[in-house]
């Protein structure tokens, strides 16, 4: 077996990059330090990429006859003899990818950030698939195979058994991540409905396919035939599709977090194949942090992780509260009414949701909060863990609008205050304020902790029309309560009108 030599300077550089990634995750845990966390991530990735390019710079090679009798050629790299053509191709690929990423990040609206994250996860998954395929087709270039010279017949390459395990797991997780992220993107982008698509006997099908993948990965360690490798690939693409299609739209934040974890484990598996410690460290960090975040979000939703990935949440959406009940009596208010009520209040709790993101109303909302503070009103913002369509979506939007971090509170920290609050101002948040989650066992959101906005003295609820329902497809009883005033309009326009009325 070929012995791999480790460059001590490269190992040190990868260690520094790993520390930067850890500091990045630490920084991203709070909006107040998120910019610093992003900087650490950029520095770490720059170090990792630069080190990899230096250590694995493409060189021209010569072939020598290692066994004159067998006639088996062996290539030997010539140091300092760069293969400029290959190097230019690598740098060009990096440049093209960087340009696409920069343009996309600058042009993408904050509303579409969940779709962008899902798309990026799909690229990570596909990258893992392509690396695994390249390693399988040309294992000698990756240093993961030995040449076997039989007594009779032609020499052939035997991939190391441990490398086959890494390759099988890497391509399986990568393919699942890719196809699952594509479905998540289509659901988030509106190309597919948010309601779960329930296939007959889906659990049996999923378990059978997963068992077949695991069995083939085990068999691949004994037989490196091409049909085994490509069957694992095909089944993994299929199960990624099958796992995400039955999941309802209200679960999308958990799905995005879960796919983030998958992409990390795929990268870690490929790191072992490439003998790259930076990929192993980064993948493990992303995979573990994504898994922990998924667990935290499932706990916040009072759901088990297994029920989410099995598509259980939302599976009974049609049986309870599915349609909008527009024939029930409700009260409509104006911007002037809302401004008057909030001016007279001692405390206003603002509850943002995806409707605020769609309308891009976060800046107007921050201006409204500032105006209320000038009138002596205490203003707080209540964030539900799964508000929006990805983890931290509302936090990002409020931070973009320079809302003070001290004014933003998570569900468990502020829910008890609604009973002593004069006005709960809900802007485009339906499912996370729906009391059906506490009372209606037939509702698809039953059991999910929600913000108790109905306990406030007055609820001001902004939505476009009474005909629409939340992403989970469930009507909200808060709309029809005696203490609720509906403000039907585009969220940004309504908040701007309220701001004018506060002058």
XYZ file of C-alpha atoms in Angstrom:
503
model
C 0.000 0.000 0.000
C 1.228 3.490 -0.846
C 2.160 5.434 2.275
C 0.780 8.950 2.458
C 3.139 11.614 3.704
C 1.663 14.514 5.655
C 3.090 17.981 5.194
C 3.381 19.425 8.741
C 2.783 22.975 7.487
C -0.351 21.852 5.669
C -1.576 20.076 8.801
C -0.994 23.253 10.821
C -2.825 25.382 8.227
C -5.796 23.000 8.232
C -5.833 23.140 12.040
C -5.973 26.950 11.925
C -8.777 26.730 9.353
C -10.654 24.323 11.628
C -10.330 26.715 14.578
C -11.685 29.515 12.359
C -14.693 27.354 11.453
C -15.385 26.670 15.127
C -15.196 30.399 15.879
C -17.509 31.005 12.896
C -20.158 28.690 14.338
C -19.764 30.341 17.721
C -20.231 33.769 16.144
C -23.255 32.702 14.120
C -25.043 31.570 17.271
C -26.073 35.175 17.982
C -27.200 38.021 15.691
C -24.930 40.369 17.628
C -21.814 38.406 16.635
C -22.950 36.979 13.308
C -20.845 39.335 11.182
C -17.743 38.362 13.115
C -18.669 34.704 12.658
C -18.986 35.183 8.910
C -15.534 36.789 8.796
C -14.007 33.837 10.637
C -15.693 31.485 8.166
C -14.308 33.404 5.191
C -10.804 33.416 6.678
C -10.951 29.701 7.462
C -12.174 28.732 4.009
C -9.559 30.945 2.342
C -6.808 29.239 4.326
C -8.192 25.780 3.544
C -8.531 26.404 -0.198
C -5.121 28.088 -0.502
C -3.426 25.260 1.428
C -5.063 22.620 -0.735
C -3.991 24.392 -3.918
C -0.414 24.685 -2.712
C -0.086 21.136 -1.381
C -1.899 19.502 -4.269
C -0.739 21.795 -7.056
C -0.960 19.878 -10.355
C 2.456 18.744 -11.557
C 3.659 17.096 -14.703
C 4.492 13.435 -14.230
C 6.702 10.864 -15.856
C 6.014 7.159 -15.965
C 8.609 4.614 -14.968
C 8.527 0.868 -15.254
C 8.236 -0.359 -11.696
C 8.244 -4.011 -12.753
C 9.994 -4.742 -16.041
C 8.723 -8.301 -16.077
C 5.093 -7.351 -15.462
C 5.251 -4.151 -17.471
C 3.167 -2.169 -14.975
C 3.798 1.604 -15.292
C 3.931 3.845 -12.239
C 3.797 7.632 -12.400
C 6.122 9.835 -10.408
C 5.478 13.550 -9.908
C 8.270 15.980 -10.688
C 8.290 18.659 -7.976
C 8.265 22.324 -9.058
C 7.202 21.241 -12.546
C 3.690 22.709 -12.576
C 1.047 21.575 -15.005
C 0.007 25.102 -15.967
C -2.928 24.012 -18.111
C -4.557 22.098 -15.265
C -3.766 24.888 -12.812
C -5.446 27.449 -15.064
C -8.495 25.182 -15.366
C -8.735 24.902 -11.567
C -8.383 28.648 -11.027
C -10.909 29.330 -13.791
C -13.411 26.995 -12.130
C -12.866 28.741 -8.786
C -13.296 32.128 -10.443
C -16.510 31.135 -12.209
C -17.955 29.656 -9.025
C -16.983 32.716 -6.993
C -18.544 35.049 -9.561
C -21.802 33.087 -9.608
C -21.915 33.015 -5.806
C -21.183 36.736 -5.496
C -23.795 37.783 -8.059
C -26.413 35.437 -6.615
C -25.830 36.591 -3.033
C -26.080 40.257 -4.028
C -29.213 39.867 -6.135
C -31.178 37.403 -4.052
C -34.006 38.891 -2.017
C -34.163 38.073 1.677
C -37.546 36.520 0.948
C -35.849 33.921 -1.213
C -33.054 33.115 1.243
C -34.555 29.711 2.206
C -34.595 28.694 -1.463
C -30.990 29.842 -1.848
C -29.891 27.799 1.165
C -31.665 24.719 -0.202
C -30.006 25.252 -3.587
C -26.566 25.533 -1.962
C -27.175 22.314 -0.056
C -28.000 20.565 -3.327
C -24.671 21.738 -4.775
C -22.772 20.348 -1.781
C -24.544 17.023 -2.216
C -23.794 16.888 -5.923
C -20.153 17.798 -5.265
C -19.882 14.788 -2.947
C -21.442 12.561 -5.614
C -19.037 13.789 -8.294
C -15.985 13.358 -6.049
C -17.055 9.823 -5.145
C -17.655 9.011 -8.817
C -14.233 10.410 -9.774
C -12.571 8.375 -7.016
C -14.337 5.225 -8.186
C -13.443 5.728 -11.850
C -9.829 6.739 -11.184
C -8.858 5.437 -7.722
C -5.120 5.497 -8.429
C -5.179 9.281 -8.748
C -6.700 9.472 -5.258
C -4.204 7.050 -3.751
C -6.934 4.677 -2.591
C -6.116 1.579 -4.639
C -3.399 -1.040 -4.999
C -2.303 -2.730 -8.202
C -2.844 -6.461 -8.169
C -0.813 -8.587 -10.586
C -2.463 -11.976 -11.097
C -0.581 -15.042 -12.232
C -2.704 -15.115 -15.358
C -4.446 -12.151 -16.962
C -4.094 -8.387 -16.895
C -3.181 -6.350 -13.781
C -6.112 -4.571 -12.115
C -6.707 -2.049 -9.364
C -8.280 -2.999 -6.043
C -9.796 -0.097 -4.088
C -8.989 -0.181 -0.391
C -11.831 -1.640 1.635
C -12.055 1.331 4.005
C -12.129 3.674 0.997
C -15.075 1.746 -0.417
C -16.961 2.320 2.834
C -16.175 6.044 2.715
C -17.083 6.175 -0.975
C -20.365 4.312 -0.532
C -21.507 6.412 2.409
C -20.336 9.633 0.764
C -22.199 9.054 -2.470
C -25.320 7.847 -0.625
C -25.502 10.874 1.683
C -24.533 13.239 -1.138
C -27.198 11.923 -3.503
C -29.863 12.053 -0.780
C -28.844 15.619 0.006
C -29.000 16.635 -3.662
C -32.400 15.223 -4.574
C -33.912 16.138 -1.197
C -32.645 19.716 -1.495
C -34.057 20.014 -5.014
C -37.515 19.033 -3.729
C -37.153 21.426 -0.784
C -36.205 24.205 -3.213
C -39.242 23.507 -5.399
C -41.565 23.540 -2.377
C -40.072 26.728 -0.945
C -40.078 28.443 -4.337
C -43.726 27.651 -4.958
C -43.094 25.272 -7.878
C -44.599 22.511 -5.734
C -47.425 22.880 -3.250
C -46.660 23.171 0.443
C -49.087 20.365 1.280
C -47.548 16.923 1.800
C -47.684 14.539 -1.154
C -48.486 11.170 0.381
C -47.543 8.116 -1.643
C -49.252 4.766 -0.948
C -47.210 2.595 1.442
C -44.559 5.319 1.561
C -43.054 4.135 4.853
C -42.627 0.597 3.563
C -41.083 1.891 0.334
C -38.711 4.232 2.189
C -37.569 1.564 4.645
C -37.044 -0.938 1.835
C -34.968 1.476 -0.235
C -32.906 2.559 2.783
C -32.261 -1.075 3.724
C -31.220 -1.816 0.136
C -28.772 1.121 0.158
C -27.175 0.009 3.433
C -26.996 -3.578 2.208
C -25.351 -2.546 -1.050
C -22.837 -0.322 0.764
C -21.880 -3.349 2.877
C -21.687 -5.551 -0.222
C -19.573 -2.908 -1.982
C -16.803 -3.593 0.547
C -16.572 -7.099 -0.875
C -17.305 -6.450 -4.538
C -16.248 -3.222 -6.259
C -18.271 -3.942 -9.393
C -19.599 -0.892 -11.209
C -23.214 -2.074 -10.994
C -23.062 -1.971 -7.168
C -21.693 1.570 -7.119
C -24.191 2.986 -9.610
C -27.139 1.165 -8.018
C -26.272 2.785 -4.670
C -26.180 6.130 -6.475
C -29.541 5.663 -8.200
C -31.329 4.432 -5.061
C -29.889 7.297 -3.017
C -31.176 9.881 -5.498
C -34.580 8.189 -5.309
C -34.793 8.059 -1.509
C -33.895 11.740 -1.222
C -36.921 12.507 -3.376
C -39.156 10.057 -1.483
C -38.174 11.389 1.938
C -38.883 15.073 1.261
C -42.010 14.888 -0.944
C -44.320 13.751 1.923
C -43.142 16.505 4.290
C -45.578 19.381 4.741
C -44.685 23.005 4.142
C -44.775 23.960 7.826
C -41.871 21.574 8.394
C -39.612 23.254 5.821
C -37.404 25.021 8.414
C -36.575 21.636 9.944
C -36.030 20.122 6.508
C -33.567 22.875 5.562
C -31.685 22.323 8.814
C -31.695 18.562 8.312
C -30.372 18.845 4.755
C -27.681 21.166 6.058
C -26.597 18.375 8.394
C -26.635 15.819 5.558
C -24.438 18.044 3.394
C -21.899 18.233 6.212
C -21.697 14.480 6.639
C -21.348 14.040 2.875
C -18.427 16.476 2.858
C -16.814 14.695 5.814
C -17.061 11.317 4.081
C -15.424 12.731 0.971
C -12.754 14.312 3.167
C -11.670 10.839 4.199
C -11.560 9.729 0.570
C -9.461 12.749 -0.400
C -7.289 12.505 2.732
C -8.186 16.156 3.422
C -8.427 16.992 7.136
C -10.013 20.401 6.441
C -12.980 18.742 4.714
C -13.311 16.245 7.538
C -13.295 18.990 10.186
C -15.649 21.265 8.259
C -18.036 18.467 7.353
C -18.171 17.186 10.913
C -18.856 20.682 12.255
C -21.618 21.360 9.734
C -23.103 17.894 10.142
C -23.174 17.931 13.937
C -24.359 21.548 14.240
C -27.105 20.919 11.683
C -28.232 17.801 13.544
C -28.289 19.681 16.870
C -30.266 22.553 15.313
C -32.753 20.089 13.808
C -33.214 18.490 17.223
C -33.726 21.871 18.906
C -36.291 22.910 16.293
C -38.160 19.602 16.542
C -38.253 20.028 20.315
C -39.579 23.571 19.860
C -42.307 22.171 17.614
C -43.048 19.295 20.017
C -42.206 16.827 17.245
C -39.894 13.861 17.082
C -37.159 14.029 14.475
C -38.253 10.646 13.105
C -41.842 11.843 12.566
C -40.589 14.840 10.599
C -38.284 12.949 8.224
C -40.968 10.296 7.819
C -43.391 12.962 6.610
C -45.801 12.507 9.517
C -46.234 16.205 10.231
C -48.882 17.559 7.888
C -49.977 14.111 6.776
C -53.493 14.650 8.115
C -53.822 18.217 6.908
C -56.985 17.461 4.997
C -58.803 16.154 8.059
C -58.794 19.249 10.195
C -59.108 22.943 9.668
C -57.995 22.760 6.102
C -59.887 25.610 4.488
C -60.319 29.305 5.185
C -63.560 30.044 7.074
C -64.350 33.403 5.492
C -68.048 33.261 6.449
C -67.319 33.775 10.160
C -67.720 37.288 11.602
C -64.580 39.376 11.972
C -63.625 42.994 12.531
C -61.685 45.125 10.079
C -59.565 48.076 11.102
C -57.543 50.802 9.422
C -54.009 52.139 9.796
C -55.388 55.059 11.845
C -57.150 52.645 14.213
C -53.973 50.642 14.673
C -51.854 53.744 15.273
C -54.294 55.057 17.894
C -54.433 51.744 19.782
C -50.649 51.351 19.857
C -50.057 54.962 20.899
C -52.253 54.387 23.952
C -50.517 51.143 24.885
C -47.840 50.616 27.506
C -46.379 47.592 25.718
C -46.603 46.336 22.135
C -45.255 42.938 21.117
C -44.561 42.622 17.388
C -44.743 39.117 15.898
C -43.133 38.923 12.438
C -43.719 36.063 10.013
C -43.178 35.056 6.424
C -45.719 37.643 5.250
C -43.371 40.346 6.488
C -40.542 38.780 4.488
C -42.643 38.602 1.316
C -43.593 42.267 1.600
C -40.046 43.318 2.601
C -41.614 45.248 5.461
C -38.828 44.875 8.042
C -37.439 48.408 7.577
C -40.880 50.015 7.841
C -41.558 47.846 10.887
C -38.392 49.053 12.604
C -39.413 52.659 11.846
C -42.819 51.980 13.383
C -41.140 50.570 16.485
C -38.949 53.657 16.789
C -42.004 55.938 16.497
C -43.809 54.023 19.239
C -40.778 54.316 21.522
C -40.839 58.084 20.978
C -44.405 58.005 22.322
C -43.235 56.143 25.431
C -44.431 52.709 24.348
C -42.370 49.663 25.298
C -41.746 47.633 22.102
C -40.620 44.011 21.899
C -40.319 41.514 19.056
C -41.386 37.879 19.515
C -39.670 35.271 17.310
C -40.955 31.731 16.887
C -38.239 29.114 16.203
C -39.838 28.096 12.898
C -41.214 31.458 11.761
C -40.433 31.912 8.093
C -39.105 29.040 6.018
C -35.658 28.459 7.416
C -34.025 28.601 10.853
C -33.376 32.172 11.961
C -35.191 33.725 8.988
C -36.919 36.404 11.070
C -33.780 37.149 13.085
C -31.871 37.806 9.866
C -34.543 40.157 8.535
C -34.776 42.143 11.759
C -30.996 42.377 12.001
C -30.932 43.655 8.416
C -33.319 46.428 9.491
C -31.083 47.304 12.493
C -33.661 46.293 15.072
C -31.844 46.320 18.459
C -30.901 42.804 19.518
C -32.100 43.504 23.065
C -35.647 44.032 21.746
C -35.840 40.567 20.125
C -37.031 37.611 22.228
C -37.521 33.923 21.552
C -40.833 32.165 22.177
C -39.962 30.679 25.566
C -38.698 34.027 26.850
C -41.702 36.178 25.900
C -44.763 33.935 25.679
C -45.771 34.614 29.285
C -45.870 38.378 28.617
C -48.764 38.366 26.136
C -51.328 38.203 28.969
C -49.974 41.527 30.309
C -49.549 43.139 26.881
C -51.855 45.816 25.498
C -51.309 45.118 21.785
C -49.959 42.099 19.924
C -49.064 43.270 16.418
C -48.900 40.233 14.118
C -47.459 40.833 10.669
C -47.811 37.863 8.349
C -47.410 35.108 10.955
C -50.231 32.577 10.751
C -49.215 29.053 11.746
C -46.965 30.130 14.647
C -49.823 32.100 16.282
C -52.596 29.570 15.679
C -54.255 28.368 18.923
C -55.469 25.255 17.077
C -52.020 23.846 17.831
C -53.088 23.738 21.495
C -56.704 22.567 21.204
C -57.492 20.825 17.898
C -56.119 17.283 17.808
C -57.166 16.932 14.158
C -55.037 19.915 13.106
C -51.755 19.193 11.300
C -50.000 21.641 13.648
C -51.399 20.130 16.854
C -48.750 19.959 19.558
C -46.510 22.667 18.114
C -45.769 25.416 20.665
C -47.183 28.719 19.393
C -47.060 32.353 20.452
C -50.036 33.164 22.715
C -51.022 36.363 20.894
C -54.720 35.801 21.594
C -54.075 36.555 25.291
C -53.184 40.192 24.581
C -55.834 42.846 25.208
C -55.897 43.684 21.496
C -54.547 41.759 18.517
C -53.744 43.642 15.314
C -53.314 41.110 12.535
C -51.948 42.066 9.104
C -52.662 39.767 6.172
C -53.495 40.315 2.524
C -57.006 38.859 2.597
C -59.308 36.696 4.677
C -59.296 34.058 1.966
C -55.735 32.929 2.544
C -54.382 30.435 5.070
C -50.902 29.739 6.383
C -48.257 27.567 4.773
C -49.604 24.545 6.653
C -53.012 25.167 5.037
C -54.837 25.804 8.337
C -57.241 28.616 9.199
C -56.544 30.664 12.344
C -59.229 31.231 14.986
C -57.444 34.400 16.129
C -58.841 36.171 13.044
C -62.384 35.873 14.401
C -61.850 36.677 18.091
C -63.531 39.685 19.698
C -60.201 41.277 20.640
C -58.775 40.965 17.095
C -58.740 43.698 14.466
C -57.797 42.572 10.959
C -55.661 44.920 8.853
C -56.093 43.637 5.308
C -53.417 45.004 3.004
C -49.886 44.510 1.782
C -47.808 44.377 4.965
C -45.308 47.039 3.928
C -47.968 49.492 2.754
C -50.021 49.008 5.911
C -47.027 49.556 8.218
C -45.994 52.651 6.251
C -49.515 54.066 6.658
C -49.382 53.338 10.382
C -46.060 55.172 10.616
C -47.603 58.235 8.934
C -50.506 58.118 11.390
C -48.080 58.038 14.322
C -46.550 61.434 13.341
